[in-house]
PDB file of C-alpha atoms in Angstrom:
ATOM      1  CA  MET X  20     -90.495  42.038  14.574  1.00  0.00           C
ATOM      2  CA  LYS X  21     -87.357  42.651  12.556  1.00  0.00           C
ATOM      3  CA  THR X  22     -85.767  46.075  12.597  1.00  0.00           C
ATOM      4  CA  ILE X  23     -85.438  48.136   9.422  1.00  0.00           C
ATOM      5  CA  ALA X  24     -81.700  47.418   9.357  1.00  0.00           C
ATOM      6  CA  GLU X  25     -82.351  43.663   9.574  1.00  0.00           C
ATOM      7  CA  ARG X  26     -84.903  43.816   6.777  1.00  0.00           C
ATOM      8  CA  MET X  27     -82.603  45.868   4.574  1.00  0.00           C
ATOM      9  CA  ASN X  28     -79.698  43.503   5.215  1.00  0.00           C
ATOM     10  CA  ALA X  29     -81.972  40.658   4.099  1.00  0.00           C
ATOM     11  CA  ALA X  30     -82.947  42.666   1.008  1.00  0.00           C
ATOM     12  CA  MET X  31     -79.266  43.276   0.265  1.00  0.00           C
ATOM     13  CA  ALA X  32     -78.516  39.565   0.583  1.00  0.00           C
ATOM     14  CA  ALA X  33     -81.351  38.737  -1.836  1.00  0.00           C
ATOM     15  CA  LEU X  34     -80.086  41.304  -4.354  1.00  0.00           C
ATOM     16  CA  SER X  35     -76.528  39.957  -4.068  1.00  0.00           C
ATOM     17  CA  ARG X  36     -77.695  36.499  -5.120  1.00  0.00           C
ATOM     18  CA  GLY X  37     -79.761  37.921  -7.992  1.00  0.00           C
ATOM     19  CA  ASP X  38     -83.171  37.415  -6.391  1.00  0.00           C
ATOM     20  CA  PHE X  39     -84.595  40.792  -7.380  1.00  0.00           C
ATOM     21  CA  ALA X  40     -88.185  39.936  -6.510  1.00  0.00           C
ATOM     22  CA  ALA X  41     -87.284  38.973  -2.939  1.00  0.00           C
ATOM     23  CA  ALA X  42     -85.067  42.052  -2.601  1.00  0.00           C
ATOM     24  CA  ARG X  43     -87.928  44.318  -3.634  1.00  0.00           C
ATOM     25  CA  VAL X  44     -90.531  42.641  -1.438  1.00  0.00           C
ATOM     26  CA  THR X  45     -88.261  42.832   1.610  1.00  0.00           C
ATOM     27  CA  ALA X  46     -87.234  46.448   0.982  1.00  0.00           C
ATOM     28  CA  GLU X  47     -90.849  47.485   0.322  1.00  0.00           C
ATOM     29  CA  ASP X  48     -91.750  45.957   3.692  1.00  0.00           C
ATOM     30  CA  ALA X  49     -89.100  48.163   5.308  1.00  0.00           C
ATOM     31  CA  LEU X  50     -90.380  51.168   3.336  1.00  0.00           C
ATOM     32  CA  ARG X  51     -93.835  50.776   4.855  1.00  0.00           C
ATOM     33  CA  ALA X  52     -92.279  51.621   8.217  1.00  0.00           C
ATOM     34  CA  GLN X  53     -90.439  54.675   6.835  1.00  0.00           C
ATOM     35  CA  ARG X  54     -92.155  55.762   3.648  1.00  0.00           C
ATOM     36  CA  ASN X  55     -89.842  58.692   2.949  1.00  0.00           C
ATOM     37  CA  ASN X  56     -86.527  57.008   3.761  1.00  0.00           C
ATOM     38  CA  ALA X  57     -84.271  58.147   0.912  1.00  0.00           C
ATOM     39  CA  ALA X  58     -81.804  55.258   1.322  1.00  0.00           C
ATOM     40  CA  ILE X  59     -84.537  52.620   1.073  1.00  0.00           C
ATOM     41  CA  LEU X  60     -86.106  54.412  -1.892  1.00  0.00           C
ATOM     42  CA  GLN X  61     -82.719  54.484  -3.628  1.00  0.00           C
ATOM     43  CA  PHE X  62     -82.202  50.774  -2.947  1.00  0.00           C
ATOM     44  CA  LEU X  63     -85.602  50.019  -4.454  1.00  0.00           C
ATOM     45  CA  GLY X  64     -84.698  52.149  -7.459  1.00  0.00           C
ATOM     46  CA  VAL X  65     -81.570  50.055  -7.974  1.00  0.00           C
ATOM     47  CA  ALA X  66     -83.359  46.720  -7.420  1.00  0.00           C
ATOM     48  CA  SER X  67     -86.304  47.613  -9.669  1.00  0.00           C
ATOM     49  CA  SER X  68     -84.060  48.834 -12.475  1.00  0.00           C
ATOM     50  CA  GLN X  69     -81.873  45.736 -12.328  1.00  0.00           C
ATOM     51  CA  GLN X  70     -84.998  43.589 -12.471  1.00  0.00           C
ATOM     52  CA  GLY X  71     -85.974  45.387 -15.671  1.00  0.00           C
ATOM     53  CA  ASP X  72     -88.853  47.388 -14.188  1.00  0.00           C
ATOM     54  CA  LEU X  73     -87.480  50.735 -15.343  1.00  0.00           C
ATOM     55  CA  LYS X  74     -90.667  52.720 -14.762  1.00  0.00           C
ATOM     56  CA  SER X  75     -90.820  51.703 -11.087  1.00  0.00           C
ATOM     57  CA  GLY X  76     -87.081  52.264 -10.789  1.00  0.00           C
ATOM     58  CA  ALA X  77     -87.452  55.823 -12.083  1.00  0.00           C
ATOM     59  CA  ASP X  78     -90.336  56.487  -9.694  1.00  0.00           C
ATOM     60  CA  TYR X  79     -88.307  55.275  -6.707  1.00  0.00           C
ATOM     61  CA  PHE X  80     -85.310  57.408  -7.676  1.00  0.00           C
ATOM     62  CA  ARG X  81     -87.557  60.467  -8.095  1.00  0.00           C
ATOM     63  CA  ARG X  82     -88.990  59.891  -4.621  1.00  0.00           C
ATOM     64  CA  ALA X  83     -85.524  59.425  -3.142  1.00  0.00           C
ATOM     65  CA  ILE X  84     -84.422  62.749  -4.637  1.00  0.00           C
ATOM     66  CA  ALA X  85     -87.574  64.475  -3.375  1.00  0.00           C
ATOM     67  CA  HIS X  86     -87.093  63.196   0.190  1.00  0.00           C
ATOM     68  CA  GLY X  87     -83.575  64.259   1.063  1.00  0.00           C
ATOM     69  CA  GLY X  88     -81.624  62.087  -1.364  1.00  0.00           C
ATOM     70  CA  ASP X  89     -80.748  64.716  -3.960  1.00  0.00           C
ATOM     71  CA  THR X  90     -77.244  63.352  -4.538  1.00  0.00           C
ATOM     72  CA  ALA X  91     -75.127  62.977  -7.641  1.00  0.00           C
ATOM     73  CA  ASP X  92     -75.541  59.186  -7.446  1.00  0.00           C
ATOM     74  CA  ASN X  93     -79.343  59.378  -7.399  1.00  0.00           C
ATOM     75  CA  ARG X  94     -79.403  61.904 -10.224  1.00  0.00           C
ATOM     76  CA  ILE X  95     -77.116  59.697 -12.310  1.00  0.00           C
ATOM     77  CA  ASN X  96     -79.123  56.566 -11.526  1.00  0.00           C
ATOM     78  CA  LEU X  97     -82.372  58.285 -12.489  1.00  0.00           C
ATOM     79  CA  ALA X  98     -80.835  59.836 -15.605  1.00  0.00           C
ATOM     80  CA  LYS X  99     -79.583  56.433 -16.813  1.00  0.00           C
ATOM     81  CA  VAL X 100     -83.034  54.892 -16.363  1.00  0.00           C
ATOM     82  CA  LEU X 101     -84.684  57.831 -18.129  1.00  0.00           C
ATOM     83  CA  VAL X 102     -82.285  57.485 -21.066  1.00  0.00           C
ATOM     84  CA  ASP X 103     -83.253  53.816 -21.361  1.00  0.00           C
ATOM     85  CA  LEU X 104     -86.909  54.889 -21.264  1.00  0.00           C
ATOM     86  CA  GLY X 105     -86.260  57.439 -24.015  1.00  0.00           C
ATOM     87  CA  GLN X 106     -87.039  60.403 -21.737  1.00  0.00           C
ATOM     88  CA  LEU X 107     -83.942  62.382 -22.683  1.00  0.00           C
ATOM     89  CA  ASP X 108     -85.225  65.856 -21.785  1.00  0.00           C
ATOM     90  CA  GLU X 109     -85.935  64.953 -18.146  1.00  0.00           C
ATOM     91  CA  ALA X 110     -82.612  63.099 -17.981  1.00  0.00           C
ATOM     92  CA  ALA X 111     -80.796  66.206 -19.239  1.00  0.00           C
ATOM     93  CA  GLN X 112     -82.472  68.409 -16.613  1.00  0.00           C
ATOM     94  CA  LEU X 113     -80.934  66.258 -13.871  1.00  0.00           C
ATOM     95  CA  CYS X 114     -77.491  67.254 -15.131  1.00  0.00           C
ATOM     96  CA  GLU X 115     -78.097  70.996 -14.846  1.00  0.00           C
ATOM     97  CA  GLY X 116     -77.621  73.470 -12.001  1.00  0.00           C
ATOM     98  CA  PRO X 117     -74.727  74.439  -9.692  1.00  0.00           C
ATOM     99  CA  ALA X 118     -74.518  71.039  -7.964  1.00  0.00           C
ATOM    100  CA  ALA X 119     -74.371  69.218 -11.300  1.00  0.00           C
ATOM    101  CA  ALA X 120     -71.735  71.608 -12.670  1.00  0.00           C
ATOM    102  CA  SER X 121     -69.400  70.675  -9.812  1.00  0.00           C
ATOM    103  CA  SER X 122     -69.843  66.922 -10.302  1.00  0.00           C
ATOM    104  CA  PRO X 123     -67.637  65.321 -12.983  1.00  0.00           C
ATOM    105  CA  ASP X 124     -69.869  62.228 -12.882  1.00  0.00           C
ATOM    106  CA  LEU X 125     -72.959  64.283 -13.727  1.00  0.00           C
ATOM    107  CA  GLN X 126     -71.046  66.135 -16.414  1.00  0.00           C
ATOM    108  CA  ARG X 127     -70.068  62.793 -17.963  1.00  0.00           C
ATOM    109  CA  MET X 128     -73.728  61.720 -17.778  1.00  0.00           C
ATOM    110  CA  LYS X 129     -74.715  64.984 -19.452  1.00  0.00           C
ATOM    111  CA  ALA X 130     -72.241  64.259 -22.239  1.00  0.00           C
ATOM    112  CA  ASP X 131     -73.760  60.777 -22.678  1.00  0.00           C
ATOM    113  CA  ILE X 132     -77.188  62.376 -23.044  1.00  0.00           C
ATOM    114  CA  LEU X 133     -75.892  64.951 -25.519  1.00  0.00           C
ATOM    115  CA  ARG X 134     -74.513  62.106 -27.649  1.00  0.00           C
ATOM    116  CA  ALA X 135     -77.880  60.351 -27.495  1.00  0.00           C
ATOM    117  CA  GLN X 136     -79.514  63.605 -28.654  1.00  0.00           C
ATOM    118  CA  GLY X 137     -77.144  63.814 -31.621  1.00  0.00           C
ATOM    119  CA  ARG X 138     -75.178  66.768 -30.190  1.00  0.00           C
ATOM    120  CA  GLY X 139     -71.768  65.183 -30.685  1.00  0.00           C
ATOM    121  CA  ASP X 140     -69.614  68.341 -30.617  1.00  0.00           C
ATOM    122  CA  GLU X 141     -71.016  69.463 -27.256  1.00  0.00           C
ATOM    123  CA  ALA X 142     -70.598  65.948 -25.853  1.00  0.00           C
ATOM    124  CA  LEU X 143     -66.989  65.812 -27.023  1.00  0.00           C
ATOM    125  CA  TRP X 144     -66.164  69.080 -25.293  1.00  0.00           C
ATOM    126  CA  LEU X 145     -67.673  67.834 -22.029  1.00  0.00           C
ATOM    127  CA  TYR X 146     -65.837  64.506 -22.172  1.00  0.00           C
ATOM    128  CA  GLU X 147     -62.572  66.364 -22.671  1.00  0.00           C
ATOM    129  CA  SER X 148     -63.366  68.618 -19.695  1.00  0.00           C
ATOM    130  CA  VAL X 149     -63.960  65.607 -17.449  1.00  0.00           C
ATOM    131  CA  THR X 150     -60.632  64.003 -18.411  1.00  0.00           C
ATOM    132  CA  ILE X 151     -58.863  67.241 -17.473  1.00  0.00           C
ATOM    133  CA  GLU X 152     -60.588  67.262 -14.092  1.00  0.00           C
ATOM    134  CA  ARG X 153     -60.196  63.494 -13.596  1.00  0.00           C
ATOM    135  CA  PRO X 154     -57.151  62.279 -15.534  1.00  0.00           C
ATOM    136  CA  ASP X 155     -57.317  58.860 -13.808  1.00  0.00           C
ATOM    137  CA  ASP X 156     -60.974  58.186 -14.683  1.00  0.00           C
ATOM    138  CA  PHE X 157     -61.289  55.104 -16.921  1.00  0.00           C
ATOM    139  CA  GLU X 158     -64.861  55.832 -18.002  1.00  0.00           C
ATOM    140  CA  ALA X 159     -64.069  59.430 -18.913  1.00  0.00           C
ATOM    141  CA  TRP X 160     -61.218  58.395 -21.229  1.00  0.00           C
ATOM    142  CA  ASN X 161     -63.214  55.495 -22.650  1.00  0.00           C
ATOM    143  CA  ASN X 162     -66.178  57.746 -23.424  1.00  0.00           C
ATOM    144  CA  LEU X 163     -63.912  60.379 -24.929  1.00  0.00           C
ATOM    145  CA  GLY X 164     -62.337  57.730 -27.179  1.00  0.00           C
ATOM    146  CA  ASN X 165     -65.738  56.552 -28.381  1.00  0.00           C
ATOM    147  CA  ALA X 166     -66.905  60.119 -28.969  1.00  0.00           C
ATOM    148  CA  ARG X 167     -63.779  60.961 -30.975  1.00  0.00           C
ATOM    149  CA  LEU X 168     -64.191  57.814 -33.046  1.00  0.00           C
ATOM    150  CA  GLN X 169     -67.802  58.745 -33.740  1.00  0.00           C
ATOM    151  CA  ARG X 170     -66.569  62.116 -35.023  1.00  0.00           C
ATOM    152  CA  GLY X 171     -63.998  60.436 -37.299  1.00  0.00           C
ATOM    153  CA  ASP X 172     -60.921  61.304 -35.238  1.00  0.00           C
ATOM    154  CA  VAL X 173     -59.295  57.854 -35.275  1.00  0.00           C
ATOM    155  CA  GLY X 174     -55.909  58.998 -33.953  1.00  0.00           C
ATOM    156  CA  GLY X 175     -57.494  60.934 -31.102  1.00  0.00           C
ATOM    157  CA  ALA X 176     -59.748  57.990 -30.321  1.00  0.00           C
ATOM    158  CA  LEU X 177     -56.824  55.575 -30.090  1.00  0.00           C
ATOM    159  CA  ASP X 178     -54.965  57.988 -27.820  1.00  0.00           C
ATOM    160  CA  ALA X 179     -57.939  58.331 -25.470  1.00  0.00           C
ATOM    161  CA  LEU X 180     -58.655  54.591 -25.405  1.00  0.00           C
ATOM    162  CA  GLY X 181     -54.981  53.975 -24.658  1.00  0.00           C
ATOM    163  CA  ARG X 182     -55.237  56.342 -21.702  1.00  0.00           C
ATOM    164  CA  ALA X 183     -58.360  54.481 -20.588  1.00  0.00           C
ATOM    165  CA  LEU X 184     -56.516  51.155 -20.570  1.00  0.00           C
ATOM    166  CA  GLU X 185     -53.810  52.692 -18.386  1.00  0.00           C
ATOM    167  CA  GLN X 186     -56.436  53.307 -15.682  1.00  0.00           C
ATOM    168  CA  LEU X 187     -57.581  49.678 -15.406  1.00  0.00           C
ATOM    169  CA  PRO X 188     -56.585  47.785 -12.233  1.00  0.00           C
ATOM    170  CA  ARG X 189     -53.181  46.146 -12.560  1.00  0.00           C
ATOM    171  CA  THR X 190     -54.733  42.849 -11.446  1.00  0.00           C
ATOM    172  CA  ILE X 191     -58.183  43.045 -12.964  1.00  0.00           C
ATOM    173  CA  ASP X 192     -59.065  39.566 -11.669  1.00  0.00           C
ATOM    174  CA  ASP X 193     -59.113  41.093  -8.179  1.00  0.00           C
ATOM    175  CA  ALA X 194     -61.763  43.679  -9.159  1.00  0.00           C
ATOM    176  CA  PRO X 195     -64.861  41.531  -8.371  1.00  0.00           C
ATOM    177  CA  ARG X 196     -63.420  40.491  -5.016  1.00  0.00           C
ATOM    178  CA  PHE X 197     -62.587  44.109  -4.188  1.00  0.00           C
ATOM    179  CA  ASP X 198     -66.139  45.176  -5.036  1.00  0.00           C
ATOM    180  CA  ARG X 199     -67.589  42.410  -2.851  1.00  0.00           C
ATOM    181  CA  PHE X 200     -65.400  43.590   0.026  1.00  0.00           C
ATOM    182  CA  ARG X 201     -66.550  47.185  -0.427  1.00  0.00           C
ATOM    183  CA  ALA X 202     -70.162  46.000  -0.687  1.00  0.00           C
ATOM    184  CA  ARG X 203     -69.806  44.231   2.651  1.00  0.00           C
ATOM    185  CA  LEU X 204     -68.414  47.394   4.228  1.00  0.00           C
ATOM    186  CA  GLY X 205     -71.339  49.363   2.810  1.00  0.00           C
ATOM    187  CA  GLN X 206     -73.776  46.857   4.251  1.00  0.00           C
ATOM    188  CA  GLU X 207     -72.123  47.105   7.669  1.00  0.00           C
ATOM    189  CA  ARG X 208     -72.454  50.900   7.544  1.00  0.00           C
ATOM    190  CA  GLY X 209     -76.096  50.641   6.522  1.00  0.00           C
ATOM    191  CA  ASP X 210     -75.312  52.148   3.106  1.00  0.00           C
ATOM    192  CA  TRP X 211     -77.584  49.680   1.295  1.00  0.00           C
ATOM    193  CA  PRO X 212     -77.764  51.459  -2.097  1.00  0.00           C
ATOM    194  CA  GLU X 213     -73.965  51.590  -2.424  1.00  0.00           C
ATOM    195  CA  ALA X 214     -73.649  48.007  -1.205  1.00  0.00           C
ATOM    196  CA  ALA X 215     -76.236  46.907  -3.771  1.00  0.00           C
ATOM    197  CA  ARG X 216     -74.446  48.713  -6.602  1.00  0.00           C
ATOM    198  CA  LEU X 217     -71.080  47.197  -5.759  1.00  0.00           C
ATOM    199  CA  ALA X 218     -72.455  43.681  -5.256  1.00  0.00           C
ATOM    200  CA  TRP X 219     -74.148  43.806  -8.637  1.00  0.00           C
ATOM    201  CA  ARG X 220     -71.045  45.201 -10.335  1.00  0.00           C
ATOM    202  CA  SER X 221     -68.943  42.378  -8.892  1.00  0.00           C
ATOM    203  CA  GLN X 222     -71.320  39.863 -10.508  1.00  0.00           C
ATOM    204  CA  LEU X 223     -71.053  41.598 -13.874  1.00  0.00           C
ATOM    205  CA  LEU X 224     -67.266  41.717 -13.660  1.00  0.00           C
ATOM    206  CA  GLU X 225     -67.081  38.025 -12.872  1.00  0.00           C
ATOM    207  CA  GLU X 226     -69.253  37.215 -15.880  1.00  0.00           C
ATOM    208  CA  PHE X 227     -67.124  39.432 -18.125  1.00  0.00           C
ATOM    209  CA  LEU X 228     -63.783  38.177 -16.836  1.00  0.00           C
TER     210      LEU X 228
END
């Protein structure tokens, strides 16, 4: 019988080649051996969401959070799925509390939700706060530029988007390869959710580039 690590490595390999169904079946087999394993639950949340099964993805992320996986990454993953499902109030709750206040990523997610709720001024203030805390964060500057543009501040938007471009890798063609390398390291460490995220991002980058 295969070990949990062997089954999860097989699930990771299936996800890397875009075979979401096989990734889920293999990871669910591993989950039967450890039903409250937060890492496996997070992986299944990622795989289900990428397959388009957002409801199952949200359920897996909720379970991961409830069973020792209450991390910023899981909160963000769940919040993104909930936004896509139109469940903005629950998504917003994930971005509250002391732990969320100390996470720039969750604060940026909160700003995204505020924009979706039509609370543009509050979102703008949060985006600006994140760029102060993380001046080298591409997404923070990009989001701030979009928020300023939405508010009619064209000059401010161009300034923020210019700062965003400065944060892009100098050799952007290397980005997918770098993500694949990091995904492999994550797989070796047994960090399957992070490996899955990076492997999928490398595919998206290759398609875009």
